[in-house]
Structures are given as structure tokens and as C-alpha cells.
Amino acid sequence: MSYTPHGKHLIAGERIGTDDSFQSNPASGASHSFSAGNADMVDRAARAADEAFTSFGSTDIETRAAFLETIADEIEARGAEITEMGHAETGLPTARLEGERGRTTGQLRMFAAHIRKGDYLDRRHDAALPDRAPLPRPDLKLIQRPIGPVAVFGASNFPLAFSTAGGDTASALAAGCPVVVKGHEAHPATAELVADAITAAVAKCDLHPGTFSMVHGGSLEVGKALVEHPLIRAAGFTGSLRGGRALYDLCAARPEPIPFYGELGSINPMFMLPAAMADRAATLGDGWAGSLTMGVGQFCTNPGVAVVVDGPDADAFIDATARGLEQVDGQTMLTDGIADAYRSGRDTVNATGAAREVLSKTCDGRNAAPALFVTSGADWRANPDLAHEVFGPLGIVLRVADADEMLAVATDLAGQLTCTLHMDDADTETAQRLVPVLERKAGRLLINGFPTGVEVCDAMVHGGPYPASTFAGTSVGTMAIRRFLRPVSYQNFPDALLPGDWA
Ligand code: NAP
């Protein structure tokens, strides 16, 4: 291993150690000791961020765009070490980590280009009407301003693209908000390397050092202290429904509540319409098996449920899926805890007694092997445990009687990140009945694709009605910046007092 972690927090440009520590638990290679976070470290970081906000919140667009591009350069300069460390800590393949690094630097540069265009500021001007009767109208100018210091929680399943310099951090910095990251314990050395890269960029761009800090985890106290800190103005999170809901409730219970942008996952149902199934049931089953096992199923967009109309095409689809899954052996998950949670999720599905296990391989330790269950639409609707996300390569097939029952399943769905239709032209009428229902359930609707693979672009929505996320909006793509902006209206303001971005 070419990199030895320093194991400290990075607060406003300084490496700071604490007495308490935790050991990393990498999938391979040596374990290291890391300073554990605490409320005092969070307080130092939040105070520094608030101090930085005075200058960083008023930087011009070009300064922030150049800063984002410098972060991307600094990450690339540490690319080989980041991949090596990320692979050791998470067990994710190096090719996946290299792709994720490209996505991370790509989204930093995308936000630079996005803010340079300026339209994200949504400038509006209602000129004064001094002669209007019965009352004159004042001059009103509206522009989006940064919300203030933002807390970002590193995610276990994307050590780069949804973590230290991930989409939440990139969009908050682009908006002009200083960021305090809580590193995820699953990959503390990877978090440290990326935090070093951002700290180097802060110095190179001559910004206030409090613009960025990273506090390691170590206990639930850190996340709690972060979202409860009075100087933190918003939080970005990707993780479990339980953890996200706990943090959301803390944000709402503050004397001054703040927005909590939690992306909490989903079962991402796919509706396999009859004509498409008649044409290619086996191909669809094969494709689903590949999508379900990609990245050991550790994607929030993993398609965990397929709804099919009962009959021979359903049998062919299930056989092909099972054959595809059969070929995949146990794969390493991100943490021991996530592997345990996968197995207990599988046990919960079994314990309902309402789903038949078509395929289940034994797995232990940090490994997960795929599992496939079949149930009826009626049993699925009667057993809420079958509708919960099982994070990992577990699929459930719902055999329904007809299109009407498909619609009933769609109507009963909780909020989702994605919903998919596999269809041919002859399925259009059924699709026309489903789409208005699914539109109310999910942030992204797909035709003839698999939802894993979230494009980072202008038209992407990665979010959905609760419990998919705690907000109406997106944590991926350029629109993610809106979470960290606040409109301010300036009445009768002379140009000299308007924010620099108005010009
Ligand atoms: P998690 O348990 O939700 O934790 C994510 C982050 O939130 C961690 O930094 C954690 O701190 C913090 N946190 C959680 N509960 C908290 C609380 N009550 N108070 C303060 N801080 C809290 O997610 P995870 O560790 O990544 O993985 C656990 C499970 O989450 C997985 O098995 C999986 O089911 C799910 N998951 C889902 C997605 C998705 O996209 N849907 C992604 C990742 C994980 P600590 O690290 O200090 O505990």
C-alpha cells in the first residue's frame, strides 16, 4: 500500500487529532487507527464554516467555478492512491472506483460550468411603477443566495461520488456554502485522501480555510452534533431510512429547524408489460439478474421488484432470472454490518411465509449471494415487510392476475426513486393507465431500461416522494444546487448594495 493514513480530522486546513480513536475495518489490507469525532470537533468545524461564509458566500461565480475545477484536479493528482485505498477499504473493484472517481471529478466540473451560465440564480426584476394607482409599486429584484454552512454525510455505498467531494459537497460549494463533512467509518482513509485534496484546493484558491472541514465518525454523537449545531443551515445525506429519519427528526426538532436533504433508498419496481414479455421474457430475466447483482446490489436504484402477469411468460422470466443469479457467487459487501443487514432482510422476507424462495445461496461474513423470491400481488399488498428495501442482490417477483392488479400494486406503492416499464407498442394502453399513477410515486420513470446507472446531467432527478427521499427534488444533476440556495428579494436597492452576482 503506497499511502499511510494520518488518521486525523481536517478542520479549516488543520489536521487535528483527538484522544479517542476507532480502527478501520478494510475488506483487505491493514487496519488503521483514526481519531474519533466528537461534539467539540463538530463545533470547531461549524464555527470555522460560519466564519468562512462571510467571504465564501460572496465570492464571484468565477472564483467558485475555478475552485471546483481545482478540487477535481487535486483529486486526479491523488487518483492512484484513492483507488488503491478505496478498493482496500470497501472491496469495490478498482475499475468501479476509477469510474466513480471520473464521475466525481466530472460532477465538480459540471457544477463549475453550470454556475458560469448564471441562470441558476433565477434573477427576476419587477421595475418600480411610481405612478401606479391606487398604490405605487416599489422596485423589486430577486436573486438566489447561498443558504449558509452545510453538513454532508459521507455514504457507505459510494465512497467518492456521494461522499467527501460527492454531489452534495459539489452542489453546496457551487452555491457558495461552506461544507462540513462527516466521514463514513466504512472508508475513513479514502475520505481523508479526498479531504486532503479539497483542503489543498482551498489553499491554492486562497479561500477562507473554514470553507471545508471533514470530521471522522466513530459514534452517533457526531452526526447528531452536526445536524443540531446552530450554525449549520442544511444537511445532505445518503443512507438508510432508519438513520436518515432519525437525523431528519433531529433537524425538525431544533429550535430553528433546518432542511434535511436525505436520499433514503427505494425498491425501484419494474412493471413487465405483456407484449414485451411475450417477445423477450427470458432476455428481460437475464438483464434483471445482471442489474440486480451489479455492485452486489448496493445501489439505491437497485431494481428489487418485478411485477409480471401470471402465465408461461412469467415462468420463462423467473427461470431466466434464476439462471442468471445462479451464476453469481457470494461477493464482498461494503461492511460487515451491511452484509448482516442483507441477511436479516432476506430472513424477514422468508419469515412472512408469503413469498416462495426460488433461489438462495448460503453466504456469511462480509459476503452476499443473490436471492430470488416469488409472491402474488395479493400477498405482496397484504405483507408490508415485502415492500421494504433489502440493500443487496435480492429480487422479488410479483405475479399478478392482469393489468388491473398491476395498477392496484402501483397505487399501493410507497415513494420511490425510480419506476420502470418494460413495454412494446402493443402495451401502450396499459402503460397509459400506469404512468399517471407512477408519476405520483417516483422521481424518475424509465421505459425499457434498468434504473441502476444514474446519469449526472441537467435533466436527472435522483429523489422521490418519502420514503425515497425527505424532499421533493434531486441530489444528482445540476438541479441539486437548488437545495442550498434561498431566494432573497431586494426592494428599492441601489446597485452598490446588491450582491455581486446580480450584475
Ligand atoms: P446509515 O446507517 O443510514 O448511516 C449513514 C450515516 O448516518 C452514518 O454516518 C451514520 O453514522 C449516520 N447516522 C445513522 N443513524 C444516525 C443517528 N441515529 N444519529 C446520528 N447519526 C446517524 O447507513 P450506512 O451506514 O451507509 O449503511 C447501513 C444501511 O443503510 C445499509 O444496510 C443499507 O440498508 C442502507 N443504505 C442505503 C443506501 C441507499 O442509497 N438506499 C445507501 C447506503 C446504505 P455512523 O457511521 O457513526 O453510524
Coordinates of C-alpha atoms and ligand atoms in Angstrom, one line a residue, residues 153-157 182-185 217-220 223-224 237-240 242-244 246-247 250 263-266 299-300 337-338 341 389 391, ligand 1:
F153 CA -22.8 12.8 5.5
G154 CA -20.4 10.5 3.6
A155 CA -22.3 7.5 2.2
S156 CA -21.1 3.9 2.6
N157 CA -22.1 2.7 -0.9
K182 CA -18.9 13.7 8.4
G183 CA -16.7 10.9 7.1
H184 CA -18.2 7.4 6.8
E185 CA -16.5 4.8 9.0
G217 CA -17.2 9.5 12.7
G218 CA -16.8 7.0 15.4
S219 CA -20.2 7.3 17.2
L220 CA -23.7 8.6 16.5
G223 CA -24.0 13.1 13.2
K224 CA -26.3 14.3 16.0
F237 CA -27.4 12.6 3.4
T238 CA -27.5 9.3 1.6
G239 CA -28.1 6.2 3.6
S240 CA -30.7 4.1 5.4
R242 CA -33.8 4.5 9.8
G243 CA -30.6 6.7 10.1
G244 CA -32.0 9.3 7.7
A246 CA -33.5 9.9 12.9
L247 CA -31.4 12.8 11.6
L250 CA -33.4 16.0 14.9
E263 CA -31.8 10.2 0.0
L264 CA -33.0 7.1 1.7
G265 CA -33.4 4.4 -1.0
S266 CA -36.2 2.5 -2.7
F299 CA -27.3 0.8 -5.3
C300 CA -30.2 2.9 -4.1
G337 CA -22.9 -4.5 9.1
I338 CA -24.3 -4.1 5.6
A341 CA -28.4 -6.3 7.3
E389 CA -35.8 -2.2 0.7
F391 CA -30.0 -3.4 0.4
Ligands
NAP1 P1 -26.8 4.6 7.8 O1 -26.8 3.7 8.9 O2 -28.0 5.3 7.5 O3 -25.6 5.7 8.2 C1 -25.3 6.8 7.4 C2 -24.7 7.9 8.2 O4 -25.6 8.4 9.1 C3 -23.5 7.4 9.0 O5 -22.6 8.5 9.0 C4 -24.1 7.3 10.4 O6 -23.2 7.5 11.4 C5 -25.1 8.4 10.4 N1 -26.2 8.0 11.3 C6 -27.1 7.0 11.1 N2 -28.0 7.0 12.1 C7 -27.7 8.0 12.9 C8 -28.3 8.5 14.1 N3 -29.4 8.0 14.7 N4 -27.8 9.6 14.7 C9 -26.7 10.2 14.2 N5 -26.1 9.7 13.0 C10 -26.6 8.7 12.4 O7 -26.2 4.0 6.5 P2 -24.9 3.1 6.2 O8 -24.0 3.0 7.4 O9 -24.4 3.6 5.0 O10 -25.5 1.6 5.9 C11 -26.4 1.0 6.7 C12 -27.7 0.6 5.9 O11 -28.1 1.7 5.1 C13 -27.4 -0.4 4.8 O12 -27.5 -1.8 5.3 C14 -28.4 -0.1 3.8 O13 -29.6 -0.8 4.1 C15 -28.7 1.3 3.9 N6 -28.1 2.1 2.8 C16 -28.9 2.6 1.8 C17 -28.4 3.3 0.8 C18 -29.3 3.8 -0.2 O14 -28.9 4.6 -1.1 N7 -30.5 3.5 -0.2 C19 -27.1 3.7 0.8 C20 -26.3 3.3 1.8 C21 -26.8 2.5 2.8 P3 -22.2 6.3 11.9 O15 -21.4 5.8 10.8 O16 -21.4 6.9 13.0 O17 -23.1 5.2 12.4

